[in-house]
CSV table of C-alpha atoms in Angstrom, one decimal:
chain,number,residue,atom,x,y,z
A,23,MET,CA,122.4,62.5,179.8
A,24,SER,CA,123.7,65.4,181.6
A,25,MET,CA,122.2,68.8,180.7
A,26,SER,CA,125.6,70.2,179.5
A,27,LEU,CA,125.7,67.4,176.7
A,28,VAL,CA,121.9,68.1,175.9
A,29,ILE,CA,122.8,71.7,175.0
A,30,CYS,CA,125.9,70.6,173.1
A,31,VAL,CA,123.8,68.0,171.2
A,32,LYS,CA,121.1,70.6,170.4
A,33,ARG,CA,123.7,73.4,169.5
A,34,THR,CA,125.6,70.6,166.8
A,35,GLN,CA,122.2,69.7,165.6
A,36,VAL,CA,121.2,73.3,164.8
A,37,LEU,CA,124.5,73.9,163.1
A,38,ALA,CA,124.0,70.8,160.7
A,39,PHE,CA,120.3,70.4,160.6
A,40,ASN,CA,118.9,73.7,160.7
A,41,GLU,CA,116.5,73.5,157.7
A,42,GLU,CA,115.1,70.2,159.0
A,43,ILE,CA,114.7,71.4,162.5
A,44,TYR,CA,112.6,74.4,161.2
A,45,ALA,CA,110.6,72.3,158.8
A,46,LEU,CA,109.6,70.0,161.7
A,47,ARG,CA,108.8,72.8,163.9
A,48,LYS,CA,106.5,74.3,161.4
A,49,ASN,CA,104.9,70.7,160.6
A,50,LEU,CA,106.4,71.0,157.0
A,51,GLU,CA,107.9,68.2,154.7
A,52,LEU,CA,111.5,67.9,154.9
A,53,PRO,CA,113.5,69.3,151.8
A,54,LEU,CA,113.9,66.8,148.9
A,55,THR,CA,117.8,67.1,149.2
A,56,SER,CA,117.9,66.5,152.9
A,57,LYS,CA,119.9,63.5,154.0
A,58,LEU,CA,117.5,62.9,156.8
A,59,ARG,CA,114.4,62.0,154.9
A,60,PRO,CA,115.0,58.1,155.1
A,61,PHE,CA,115.1,58.2,159.0
A,62,LYS,CA,111.6,60.1,159.3
A,63,PRO,CA,113.2,62.2,162.3
A,64,TYR,CA,111.0,64.1,165.0
A,65,LEU,CA,112.0,66.5,167.7
A,66,HIS,CA,112.0,65.1,171.3
A,67,ASP,CA,110.7,66.8,174.0
A,68,VAL,CA,113.9,68.5,175.1
A,69,GLY,CA,114.4,69.7,171.6
A,70,GLN,CA,116.8,67.0,170.3
A,71,LEU,CA,116.5,65.5,166.7
A,72,ARG,CA,115.9,61.8,167.0
A,73,VAL,CA,115.5,59.1,164.5
A,74,GLY,CA,111.7,57.9,163.8
A,75,GLY,CA,112.5,54.6,162.0
A,76,ARG,CA,110.4,51.5,161.9
A,77,ILE,CA,111.2,49.7,165.0
A,78,HIS,CA,108.9,51.4,167.5
A,79,HIS,CA,107.5,48.2,168.9
A,80,ALA,CA,111.0,46.3,169.2
A,81,PRO,CA,111.6,45.3,172.9
A,82,VAL,CA,114.8,47.4,173.2
A,83,ASP,CA,115.5,50.8,175.1
A,84,TYR,CA,114.0,54.0,173.9
A,85,SER,CA,117.5,55.3,173.1
A,86,ALA,CA,118.0,52.1,170.7
A,87,LYS,CA,114.6,52.6,168.8
A,88,HIS,CA,115.0,56.4,168.7
A,89,PRO,CA,118.7,57.3,168.5
A,90,ILE,CA,120.0,60.9,168.5
A,91,LEU,CA,120.8,62.1,165.1
A,92,LEU,CA,124.4,63.6,164.9
A,93,PRO,CA,126.4,64.7,161.7
A,94,GLY,CA,129.7,63.0,160.9
A,95,ASP,CA,131.8,66.0,160.4
A,96,GLN,CA,131.3,68.0,163.8
A,97,LEU,CA,133.8,68.1,166.6
A,98,LEU,CA,131.3,66.9,169.3
A,99,THR,CA,130.6,63.8,167.2
A,100,GLN,CA,134.4,63.0,167.2
A,101,ARG,CA,134.5,63.6,170.9
A,102,ILE,CA,131.4,61.2,171.3
A,103,VAL,CA,133.1,58.7,169.3
A,104,TRP,CA,136.4,58.8,171.1
A,105,ASP,CA,134.8,58.6,174.4
A,106,HIS,CA,133.0,55.4,173.5
A,107,HIS,CA,136.1,54.1,171.8
A,108,VAL,CA,138.1,54.4,175.0
A,109,LYS,CA,135.4,53.2,177.3
A,110,ASN,CA,135.1,50.0,175.1
A,111,LEU,CA,138.7,49.3,175.3
A,112,ARG,CA,139.6,50.5,171.8
A,113,VAL,CA,137.6,48.0,169.8
A,114,LYS,CA,137.6,48.2,166.2
A,115,ALA,CA,135.4,50.4,163.8
A,116,GLU,CA,132.5,47.9,163.1
A,117,THR,CA,132.2,47.0,167.0
A,118,LEU,CA,132.3,50.7,168.0
A,119,LEU,CA,129.7,51.5,165.3
A,120,ALA,CA,127.2,48.9,166.8
A,121,SER,CA,128.0,50.3,170.3
A,122,ILE,CA,127.4,54.0,169.5
A,123,ARG,CA,124.1,53.2,167.5
A,124,SER,CA,122.4,52.2,170.8
A,125,ARG,CA,122.5,56.0,171.7
A,126,TYR,CA,123.7,57.8,168.7
A,127,TRP,CA,123.0,57.6,164.9
A,128,ILE,CA,125.8,59.4,163.1
A,129,LEU,CA,125.4,60.2,159.5
A,130,SER,CA,128.2,58.5,157.6
A,131,GLY,CA,129.1,56.6,160.6
A,132,ARG,CA,131.7,54.3,159.4
A,133,LYS,CA,133.6,57.1,157.8
A,134,ALA,CA,133.4,59.2,161.0
A,135,ILE,CA,134.6,56.4,163.4
A,136,LYS,CA,137.3,55.3,161.1
A,137,SER,CA,138.6,58.9,161.0
A,138,VAL,CA,138.7,58.9,164.9
A,139,VAL,CA,140.1,55.2,165.3
A,140,ASN,CA,142.7,55.7,162.7
A,141,ASN,CA,144.3,58.4,164.7
A,142,CYS,CA,144.4,56.4,167.9
A,143,TRP,CA,148.1,55.4,168.4
A,144,PRO,CA,147.4,52.4,170.6
A,145,CYS,CA,145.4,51.0,167.8
A,146,LYS,CA,147.8,52.0,165.2
A,147,ARG,CA,150.6,50.2,167.3
A,148,ARG,CA,148.4,47.2,167.7
A,149,SER,CA,147.5,46.9,164.0
A,150,SER,CA,150.7,48.1,162.4
A,151,LYS,CA,152.3,45.8,159.7
A,152,PRO,CA,155.9,46.0,158.2
A,153,MET,CA,156.6,48.1,155.1
A,154,PRO,CA,159.2,46.2,153.2
A,155,PRO,CA,160.6,47.9,150.2
A,156,LEU,CA,160.4,46.8,146.7
A,157,MET,CA,161.8,43.4,146.1
A,158,ALA,CA,165.1,43.8,144.3
A,159,SER,CA,166.3,42.1,141.2
A,160,LEU,CA,167.7,38.5,141.4
A,161,PRO,CA,171.4,38.4,141.8
A,162,VAL,CA,173.5,37.7,138.9
A,163,HIS,CA,174.5,34.2,140.3
A,164,GLN,CA,171.2,32.9,140.0
A,165,LEU,CA,170.9,33.8,136.4
A,166,THR,CA,174.1,33.0,135.1
A,167,PRO,CA,174.0,29.7,132.8
A,168,TYR,CA,176.6,27.6,131.3
A,169,ARG,CA,178.3,27.0,134.6
A,170,PRO,CA,178.6,23.6,136.5
A,171,ALA,CA,176.1,22.9,139.1
A,172,PHE,CA,177.3,24.3,142.6
A,173,ALA,CA,179.4,26.9,141.0
A,174,PHE,CA,177.4,29.4,142.8
A,175,THR,CA,176.3,27.8,146.2
A,176,GLY,CA,173.9,28.6,149.1
A,177,ILE,CA,174.6,27.0,152.5
A,178,ASP,CA,172.4,26.5,155.4
A,179,TYR,CA,171.8,24.2,158.5
A,180,PHE,CA,168.7,22.6,159.9
A,181,GLY,CA,168.1,20.2,162.8
A,182,PRO,CA,168.6,18.8,165.2
A,183,LEU,CA,167.5,15.1,164.5
A,184,THR,CA,167.8,12.5,167.4
A,185,VAL,CA,169.8,9.3,166.4
A,186,ARG,CA,170.3,6.1,168.5
A,187,VAL,CA,174.1,5.3,169.1
A,188,GLY,CA,175.6,2.1,170.6
A,189,GLY,CA,174.7,-1.3,170.9
A,190,ARG,CA,173.7,-2.5,174.4
A,191,GLY,CA,174.5,0.9,176.0
A,192,VAL,CA,172.0,2.8,173.8
A,193,ARG,CA,172.4,6.4,174.2
A,194,HIS,CA,170.7,9.3,172.2
A,195,GLU,CA,172.7,11.9,170.2
A,196,LYS,CA,171.8,14.8,167.9
A,197,ARG,CA,172.8,15.3,164.4
A,198,TRP,CA,172.4,18.4,162.0
A,199,ILE,CA,171.7,18.4,158.1
A,200,SER,CA,174.0,20.9,156.2
A,201,LEU,CA,172.4,21.9,152.9
A,202,PHE,CA,174.2,22.9,150.0
A,203,MET,CA,172.1,24.5,147.2
A,204,CYS,CA,173.1,25.4,143.8
A,205,LEU,CA,171.8,28.9,143.2
A,206,THR,CA,171.4,28.5,139.4
A,207,THR,CA,169.8,25.0,139.0
A,208,ARG,CA,168.1,24.7,142.5
A,209,ALA,CA,170.0,21.3,142.9
A,210,VAL,CA,170.6,19.9,146.5
A,211,HIS,CA,173.3,18.3,148.4
A,212,LEU,CA,173.1,17.2,151.8
A,213,GLU,CA,175.7,16.3,154.5
A,214,THR,CA,175.0,14.8,157.9
A,215,SER,CA,176.9,16.9,160.7
A,216,ASP,CA,177.6,15.7,164.3
A,217,GLY,CA,177.4,19.3,165.5
A,218,LEU,CA,177.6,23.1,164.6
A,219,SER,CA,181.2,23.6,165.3
A,220,LEU,CA,183.8,24.9,162.9
A,221,GLU,CA,185.4,21.6,162.7
A,222,GLU,CA,182.1,19.7,161.8
A,223,PHE,CA,181.4,22.4,159.2
A,224,LEU,CA,184.9,22.0,157.6
A,225,LEU,CA,184.4,18.1,157.2
A,226,CYS,CA,181.0,18.7,155.7
A,227,PHE,CA,182.5,21.2,153.3
A,228,THR,CA,185.2,19.0,152.4
A,229,ARG,CA,182.9,16.1,151.6
A,230,PHE,CA,180.8,18.5,149.5
A,231,VAL,CA,183.9,19.7,147.6
A,232,SER,CA,185.3,16.0,147.0
A,233,VAL,CA,181.7,15.1,145.3
A,234,ARG,CA,180.5,18.4,143.6
A,235,GLY,CA,183.7,20.4,142.9
A,236,ASN,CA,185.0,23.8,144.2
A,237,PRO,CA,182.3,26.4,144.2
A,238,GLU,CA,183.1,29.9,142.8
A,239,VAL,CA,180.7,31.9,145.0
A,240,ILE,CA,179.2,30.9,148.4
A,241,TYR,CA,176.2,32.5,149.9
A,242,SER,CA,175.4,31.7,153.7
A,243,TYR,CA,173.5,32.9,156.6
A,244,ASN,CA,175.4,34.9,159.2
A,245,GLY,CA,176.2,31.8,161.5
A,246,THR,CA,178.9,31.8,163.8
A,247,ASN,CA,180.3,28.6,162.6
A,248,LEU,CA,180.3,29.6,158.9
A,249,VAL,CA,181.8,33.2,159.5
A,250,THR,CA,184.6,31.4,161.4
A,251,ALA,CA,184.9,28.8,158.7
A,252,GLU,CA,185.5,31.7,156.2
A,253,GLN,CA,188.1,33.2,158.5
A,254,GLU,CA,189.9,29.9,159.0
A,255,LEU,CA,189.9,29.1,155.2
A,256,ARG,CA,191.3,32.5,154.6
A,257,GLN,CA,194.0,32.0,157.3
A,258,ALA,CA,194.9,28.7,156.2
A,259,LEU,CA,194.9,28.9,152.3
A,260,GLU,CA,198.7,28.1,151.9
A,261,GLU,CA,198.3,24.9,154.1
A,262,LEU,CA,195.2,23.7,152.4
A,263,GLN,CA,196.2,24.3,148.7
A,264,THR,CA,197.3,20.6,148.4
A,265,ILE,CA,193.9,19.4,149.9
A,266,MET,CA,191.3,21.8,148.8
A,267,SER,CA,191.5,24.8,146.1
A,268,CYS,CA,189.5,27.3,148.3
A,269,GLN,CA,191.5,30.4,147.4
A,270,GLN,CA,189.2,31.3,144.7
A,271,ILE,CA,185.9,31.2,146.9
A,272,GLU,CA,184.0,34.5,147.2
A,273,TRP,CA,181.9,34.2,150.3
A,274,HIS,CA,178.8,36.3,151.0
A,275,PHE,CA,177.0,36.5,154.1
A,276,SER,CA,173.4,37.7,154.7
A,277,PRO,CA,173.2,40.6,157.1
A,278,GLN,CA,172.5,39.6,160.7
A,279,TYR,CA,168.7,38.8,161.8
A,280,GLY,CA,168.0,38.9,158.0
A,281,PRO,CA,167.0,35.3,157.3
A,282,HIS,CA,164.8,36.5,154.4
A,283,PHE,CA,168.0,37.2,152.4
A,284,GLY,CA,168.4,33.5,152.1
A,285,GLY,CA,164.8,32.7,151.1
A,286,VAL,CA,165.9,30.8,148.1
A,287,TRP,CA,167.5,28.2,150.3
A,288,GLU,CA,165.2,28.4,153.2
A,289,ARG,CA,162.4,27.2,151.0
A,290,LEU,CA,164.4,24.0,150.2
A,291,VAL,CA,165.1,23.6,153.8
A,292,GLN,CA,161.2,23.3,154.4
A,293,SER,CA,161.2,20.9,151.7
A,294,CYS,CA,163.9,18.8,153.3
A,295,LYS,CA,162.2,18.8,156.8
A,296,ARG,CA,158.9,17.7,155.1
A,297,ALA,CA,160.4,15.0,153.2
A,298,MET,CA,162.4,13.5,156.4
A,299,LYS,CA,159.5,13.7,158.5
A,300,ILE,CA,157.6,11.4,156.1
A,301,SER,CA,160.5,9.1,155.8
A,302,VAL,CA,161.5,9.1,159.4
A,303,ARG,CA,158.4,10.0,161.3
A,304,THR,CA,158.6,9.4,165.0
A,305,ARG,CA,161.2,6.4,164.7
A,306,LEU,CA,164.6,6.8,166.5
A,307,VAL,CA,166.9,5.7,163.6
A,308,THR,CA,170.8,4.9,163.9
A,309,ASP,CA,173.5,7.1,162.0
A,310,ARG,CA,173.5,4.6,159.1
A,311,VAL,CA,169.8,4.9,158.5
A,312,LEU,CA,169.9,8.7,158.8
A,313,ARG,CA,172.6,9.0,156.1
A,314,THR,CA,170.5,6.7,154.0
A,315,VAL,CA,167.4,8.8,154.4
A,316,VAL,CA,169.4,11.9,153.7
A,317,ALA,CA,170.8,10.7,150.5
A,318,GLU,CA,167.2,9.6,149.4
A,319,VAL,CA,165.8,13.1,150.2
A,320,ALA,CA,168.6,14.8,148.2
A,321,ALA,CA,167.8,12.4,145.3
A,322,LEU,CA,164.0,13.1,145.6
A,323,LEU,CA,164.6,16.9,145.6
A,324,ASN,CA,167.1,16.9,142.6
A,325,SER,CA,164.3,15.0,140.6
A,326,ARG,CA,161.7,17.7,141.2
A,327,PRO,CA,160.6,19.6,138.0
A,328,LEU,CA,161.7,23.1,137.7
A,329,THR,CA,159.3,24.1,134.8
A,330,HIS,CA,155.8,23.3,133.8
A,331,LEU,CA,154.8,19.8,134.0
A,332,SER,CA,152.7,19.0,130.9
A,333,MET,CA,149.9,16.5,130.6
A,334,ASP,CA,150.6,16.2,126.9
A,335,PRO,CA,152.7,13.0,126.4
A,336,ASP,CA,154.5,14.4,123.3
A,337,ASP,CA,155.9,17.4,125.1
A,338,PRO,CA,159.3,17.0,126.5
A,339,ASP,CA,159.9,16.2,130.3
A,340,PRO,CA,160.1,19.2,132.5
A,341,LEU,CA,163.7,20.3,133.6
A,342,THR,CA,164.9,19.0,136.9
A,343,PRO,CA,168.2,19.6,138.9
A,344,ASN,CA,169.4,16.0,137.8
A,345,HIS,CA,169.6,17.2,134.2
A,346,PHE,CA,172.3,19.5,135.0
A,347,LEU,CA,174.0,17.3,137.7
A,348,HIS,CA,174.5,14.6,135.4
A,349,GLY,CA,174.9,16.6,132.0
A,350,GLY,CA,178.6,17.0,132.0
A,351,GLU,CA,181.9,17.1,134.4
A,352,ARG,CA,183.2,20.5,133.2
A,353,PRO,CA,182.1,24.0,132.9
A,354,TYR,CA,180.2,24.3,129.8
A,355,THR,CA,181.3,26.6,126.9
A,356,PRO,CA,179.2,27.0,123.7
A,357,LEU,CA,181.0,25.4,120.7
A,358,LYS,CA,180.7,26.1,117.1
A,359,LEU,CA,179.1,23.2,115.4
A,360,SER,CA,179.3,24.5,112.0
A,361,ASP,CA,182.2,22.2,110.8
A,362,GLU,CA,180.5,19.1,112.2
A,363,GLU,CA,180.7,17.3,109.0
A,364,ASN,CA,184.7,17.5,109.1
A,365,VAL,CA,185.3,16.3,112.5
A,366,HIS,CA,186.5,12.9,113.7
A,367,VAL,CA,183.6,10.3,114.8
A,368,THR,CA,184.7,10.5,118.4
A,369,ALA,CA,184.6,14.5,118.2
A,370,LYS,CA,181.0,14.0,116.7
A,371,LYS,CA,179.8,12.0,120.0
A,372,PHE,CA,181.5,14.7,122.1
A,373,LEU,CA,179.7,17.6,120.2
A,374,GLN,CA,176.6,15.5,120.5
A,375,SER,CA,176.8,15.4,124.2
A,376,GLN,CA,177.7,19.1,124.3
A,377,THR,CA,174.5,19.9,122.0
A,378,ILE,CA,172.4,18.1,124.5
A,379,ILE,CA,173.9,19.9,127.4
A,380,GLN,CA,173.2,23.2,125.6
A,381,HIS,CA,169.6,22.0,124.9
A,382,PHE,CA,169.0,21.7,128.7
A,383,TRP,CA,170.5,25.4,129.4
A,384,ASN,CA,168.4,26.8,126.6
A,385,ARG,CA,165.4,25.4,128.1
A,386,TRP,CA,166.5,26.6,131.2
A,387,LEU,CA,166.6,30.1,129.9
A,388,ARG,CA,163.4,29.8,128.1
A,389,GLU,CA,161.2,27.7,130.5
A,390,TYR,CA,162.5,28.5,133.9
A,391,VAL,CA,164.1,32.0,133.9
A,392,PRO,CA,160.9,33.9,132.9
A,393,HIS,CA,159.1,32.4,136.0
A,394,LEU,CA,161.3,34.3,138.1
A,395,THR,CA,160.3,37.6,136.8
A,396,GLU,CA,157.1,37.9,139.1
A,397,ARG,CA,157.4,39.4,142.5
A,398,ARG,CA,155.2,37.4,144.5
A,399,LYS,CA,155.6,39.7,147.7
A,400,TRP,CA,157.0,43.0,148.5
A,401,ALA,CA,155.6,44.2,145.2
A,402,GLU,CA,155.1,47.8,146.2
A,403,ASN,CA,157.5,50.6,146.0
A,404,ARG,CA,157.4,52.2,149.4
A,405,PRO,CA,159.5,55.1,150.8
A,406,ASN,CA,162.6,54.2,152.8
A,407,VAL,CA,162.7,54.8,156.5
A,408,THR,CA,164.3,58.0,157.1
A,409,VAL,CA,165.6,59.7,160.2
A,410,GLY,CA,162.8,61.0,162.4
A,411,ASP,CA,160.2,58.3,161.2
A,412,ILE,CA,158.3,56.7,164.2
A,413,VAL,CA,158.6,52.9,163.6
A,414,LEU,CA,158.1,49.7,165.5
A,415,VAL,CA,160.8,47.1,165.6
A,416,ILE,CA,159.5,43.7,165.2
């Protein structure tokens, strides 16, 4: 240790432990309020205050057996901690504490080391995490009952999947899966696409509309094929009126580079991929087999429970998307059933079917919607980023 460092250490110890040093020089007991009593300190030959401790016979260096005592709130201590932090390649607090204790014993060492490490910009940059704002409330289209399935739809693509095409001259081609998800009932409709072009998307969209009806509102990620599709639909509305009634579609796109805006359907994309991996595995299938697998996966996902699955056989079955897919063909409007006794028998059957549908929607409001209340992430209300803040773009 250099003479200048010895002098600085002695001066720092005098400022922090003056009473203890005086007592040791006079061979007196340390004050009862002293923080150094557990260490049994002593004065070294050069006048430094060192730890006495209980490991005198340990086979380690003298500095490790009797480290120099330092206060945690002095400038010299901060400089020593910073020097060890830089020399040890900016290690974390616990590793740095173990390294320093081979030579120095800092009172409240963890607190002193963290105060230094937390102000290290390279360490901040390495350990920084995103600060998302509080999760917003669910959009109204996820909470609107009494509408047909797929009235409010989310669209996404996933793939590609490799298929075998041809007889003797076998070749391999790629296929994608277009996912249409009902935002309200979480029902799924899957279509196989030969590519990601505008033409292929319009073909998938036309097949979807032919089976599920015209959606009122569509949400999708900001893909070029879907953006172009919306422009194409708007430009060709008059020509397509006899084929598709698309003039009433309200289309919303997620912000660019914001896939988490479509988390509601990204979760189902993951479920689709998992189901298809189990079905197809590593086999190279044909187009016909792939279309069959896609239909089976859609049926499987539409039979999944949305609400709690009770173990009591007397409890009603859990709600599934199939309850809403097969419940009725038209948008449902609640009917007054007070005059049920005076209606025709045929009307009674109709009212009975409508009562069943209303029962499903009431259960949806009572059992499923309350589970959407909890924020499972982004639960803290953090301040928004403002001009002048130093941030890391990830």
